[in-house]
mmCIF file of C-alpha atoms in Angstrom:
data_model
loop_
_atom_site.group_PDB
_atom_site.id
_atom_site.type_symbol
_atom_site.label_atom_id
_atom_site.label_comp_id
_atom_site.label_asym_id
_atom_site.label_seq_id
_atom_site.Cartn_x
_atom_site.Cartn_y
_atom_site.Cartn_z
ATOM 1 C CA MET A 1 5.395 -47.740 18.902
ATOM 2 C CA ALA A 2 3.835 -44.280 18.513
ATOM 3 C CA THR A 3 6.003 -41.566 17.013
ATOM 4 C CA ILE A 4 6.767 -38.142 18.444
ATOM 5 C CA GLU A 5 4.317 -36.578 15.947
ATOM 6 C CA GLU A 6 1.577 -39.069 16.886
ATOM 7 C CA CYS A 7 2.084 -38.190 20.548
ATOM 8 C CA ARG A 8 2.003 -34.451 19.793
ATOM 9 C CA THR A 9 -1.177 -34.944 17.765
ATOM 10 C CA ALA A 10 -2.708 -36.872 20.670
ATOM 11 C CA LEU A 11 -1.929 -34.045 23.061
ATOM 12 C CA GLU A 12 -3.503 -31.554 20.620
ATOM 13 C CA LYS A 13 -6.632 -33.727 20.403
ATOM 14 C CA LEU A 14 -6.770 -33.970 24.221
ATOM 15 C CA SER A 15 -6.439 -30.161 24.370
ATOM 16 C CA ASP A 16 -9.296 -29.762 21.863
ATOM 17 C CA ASN A 17 -11.469 -32.207 23.852
ATOM 18 C CA MET A 18 -10.845 -30.287 27.061
ATOM 19 C CA ALA A 19 -11.489 -26.894 25.402
ATOM 20 C CA SER A 20 -14.878 -28.045 24.087
ATOM 21 C CA ALA A 21 -15.934 -29.676 27.379
ATOM 22 C CA GLU A 22 -18.737 -28.370 29.527
ATOM 23 C CA GLY A 23 -19.745 -28.462 33.186
ATOM 24 C CA ASP A 24 -17.437 -30.051 35.774
ATOM 25 C CA VAL A 25 -14.918 -31.128 33.130
ATOM 26 C CA ARG A 26 -14.640 -27.567 31.857
ATOM 27 C CA THR A 27 -14.167 -26.289 35.408
ATOM 28 C CA ALA A 28 -11.452 -28.845 36.134
ATOM 29 C CA ALA A 29 -9.627 -27.981 32.901
ATOM 30 C CA ALA A 30 -9.618 -24.275 33.834
ATOM 31 C CA LEU A 31 -6.483 -24.718 35.945
ATOM 32 C CA ASP A 32 -3.420 -22.603 35.185
ATOM 33 C CA ARG A 33 -0.519 -24.944 35.851
ATOM 34 C CA SER A 34 2.825 -25.966 34.372
ATOM 35 C CA LEU A 35 2.745 -29.506 33.083
ATOM 36 C CA SER A 36 4.845 -32.199 31.501
ATOM 37 C CA CYS A 37 4.024 -35.408 29.655
ATOM 38 C CA ARG A 38 6.938 -37.817 29.675
ATOM 39 C CA ILE A 39 6.816 -40.459 26.928
ATOM 40 C CA THR A 40 8.952 -43.288 28.351
ATOM 41 C CA ASP A 41 9.503 -45.419 25.217
ATOM 42 C CA LEU A 42 10.658 -42.381 23.158
ATOM 43 C CA ASP A 43 12.597 -40.847 26.079
ATOM 44 C CA ILE A 44 11.080 -37.443 25.470
ATOM 45 C CA THR A 45 9.046 -35.002 27.509
ATOM 46 C CA PHE A 46 6.510 -32.497 26.256
ATOM 47 C CA VAL A 47 6.612 -29.463 28.548
ATOM 48 C CA GLY A 48 3.966 -26.751 28.587
ATOM 49 C CA ARG A 49 0.988 -25.266 30.443
ATOM 50 C CA LEU A 50 -2.562 -26.200 31.168
ATOM 51 C CA GLN A 51 -4.188 -22.791 30.690
ATOM 52 C CA ASP A 52 -7.617 -21.542 29.717
ATOM 53 C CA GLY A 53 -8.841 -25.133 29.338
ATOM 54 C CA ARG A 54 -6.165 -26.080 26.847
ATOM 55 C CA ILE A 55 -2.770 -27.782 26.851
ATOM 56 C CA LYS A 56 -0.141 -25.557 25.327
ATOM 57 C CA VAL A 57 3.042 -27.495 24.468
ATOM 58 C CA LEU A 58 5.964 -25.122 24.708
ATOM 59 C CA ASP A 59 8.894 -27.473 24.238
ATOM 60 C CA THR A 60 9.894 -31.053 23.549
ATOM 61 C CA LEU A 61 12.898 -32.212 25.536
ATOM 62 C CA GLN A 62 15.089 -35.313 25.343
ATOM 63 C CA GLY A 63 14.797 -37.278 28.611
ATOM 64 C CA SER A 64 13.278 -35.899 31.783
ATOM 65 C CA PRO A 65 12.776 -32.147 32.289
ATOM 66 C CA ALA A 66 15.334 -30.392 34.481
ATOM 67 C CA GLU A 67 12.717 -28.249 36.149
ATOM 68 C CA LYS A 68 9.840 -29.578 38.251
ATOM 69 C CA VAL A 69 6.378 -28.814 36.970
ATOM 70 C CA GLN A 70 3.040 -28.740 38.821
ATOM 71 C CA ILE A 71 1.361 -31.569 36.883
ATOM 72 C CA ARG A 72 3.374 -34.538 35.649
ATOM 73 C CA LEU A 73 2.138 -37.365 33.407
ATOM 74 C CA THR A 74 4.265 -40.342 32.522
ATOM 75 C CA MET A 75 3.342 -43.126 30.062
ATOM 76 C CA SER A 76 4.266 -44.822 26.812
ATOM 77 C CA GLY A 77 3.410 -43.173 23.502
ATOM 78 C CA ASP A 78 1.034 -45.995 22.603
ATOM 79 C CA ASP A 79 -0.833 -45.531 25.902
ATOM 80 C CA LEU A 80 -1.171 -41.784 25.305
ATOM 81 C CA VAL A 81 -2.566 -42.359 21.843
ATOM 82 C CA ALA A 82 -4.923 -45.114 23.068
ATOM 83 C CA MET A 83 -6.215 -42.988 25.952
ATOM 84 C CA VAL A 84 -6.963 -39.970 23.765
ATOM 85 C CA ASN A 85 -8.694 -42.241 21.219
ATOM 86 C CA GLY A 86 -10.851 -43.801 23.911
ATOM 87 C CA GLU A 87 -9.230 -47.240 23.652
ATOM 88 C CA LEU A 88 -7.591 -47.133 27.097
ATOM 89 C CA ASN A 89 -9.373 -46.200 30.297
ATOM 90 C CA PHE A 90 -7.282 -43.709 32.257
ATOM 91 C CA ALA A 91 -8.404 -44.883 35.687
ATOM 92 C CA LYS A 92 -7.539 -48.494 34.931
ATOM 93 C CA ALA A 93 -4.197 -47.535 33.364
ATOM 94 C CA TRP A 94 -3.433 -45.303 36.368
ATOM 95 C CA GLY A 95 -4.423 -48.004 38.862
ATOM 96 C CA SER A 96 -2.219 -50.600 37.158
ATOM 97 C CA GLY A 97 0.781 -48.226 36.939
ATOM 98 C CA ARG A 98 0.816 -47.968 33.158
ATOM 99 C CA VAL A 99 0.138 -44.244 33.504
ATOM 100 C CA LYS A 100 1.505 -42.057 36.314
ATOM 101 C CA LEU A 101 0.002 -38.749 37.335
ATOM 102 C CA GLU A 102 1.755 -36.580 39.901
ATOM 103 C CA ALA A 103 0.340 -33.307 41.156
ATOM 104 C CA GLY A 104 -0.524 -31.503 44.359
ATOM 105 C CA LEU A 105 -3.422 -32.942 46.309
ATOM 106 C CA ARG A 106 -5.795 -30.093 45.451
ATOM 107 C CA ASP A 107 -4.974 -30.439 41.729
ATOM 108 C CA LEU A 108 -5.457 -34.199 41.837
ATOM 109 C CA PHE A 109 -8.991 -33.741 43.206
ATOM 110 C CA ARG A 110 -9.815 -31.298 40.394
ATOM 111 C CA LEU A 111 -8.174 -33.401 37.696
ATOM 112 C CA ARG A 112 -10.040 -36.563 38.620
ATOM 113 C CA THR A 113 -13.091 -34.969 36.895
ATOM 114 C CA LEU A 114 -11.150 -34.891 33.637
ATOM 115 C CA LEU A 115 -9.981 -38.458 33.923
#
């Protein structure tokens, strides 16, 4: 099972990958939205913002966040680490229910370029 620090590192790596992206991926990452990444097996949620093409983690909460955010990811810590390392395909994980992504319809269309 991935640790909190391994999950935080994976989010930082994802942020770095998005910041260095070009073209359509860079455009999709340019959203300014509140976001959360709930790690089910650790019962924690990273809360932050997708801003300027980067993920900025502002807080780590026990359990689910009290406030609703605009983009919500839910998965296990191992799945987060595997996705960021290229060992797990997001589309397949999303289609099978291993990973959940919730956002407004317009944001989902833009985010599909990232995923």
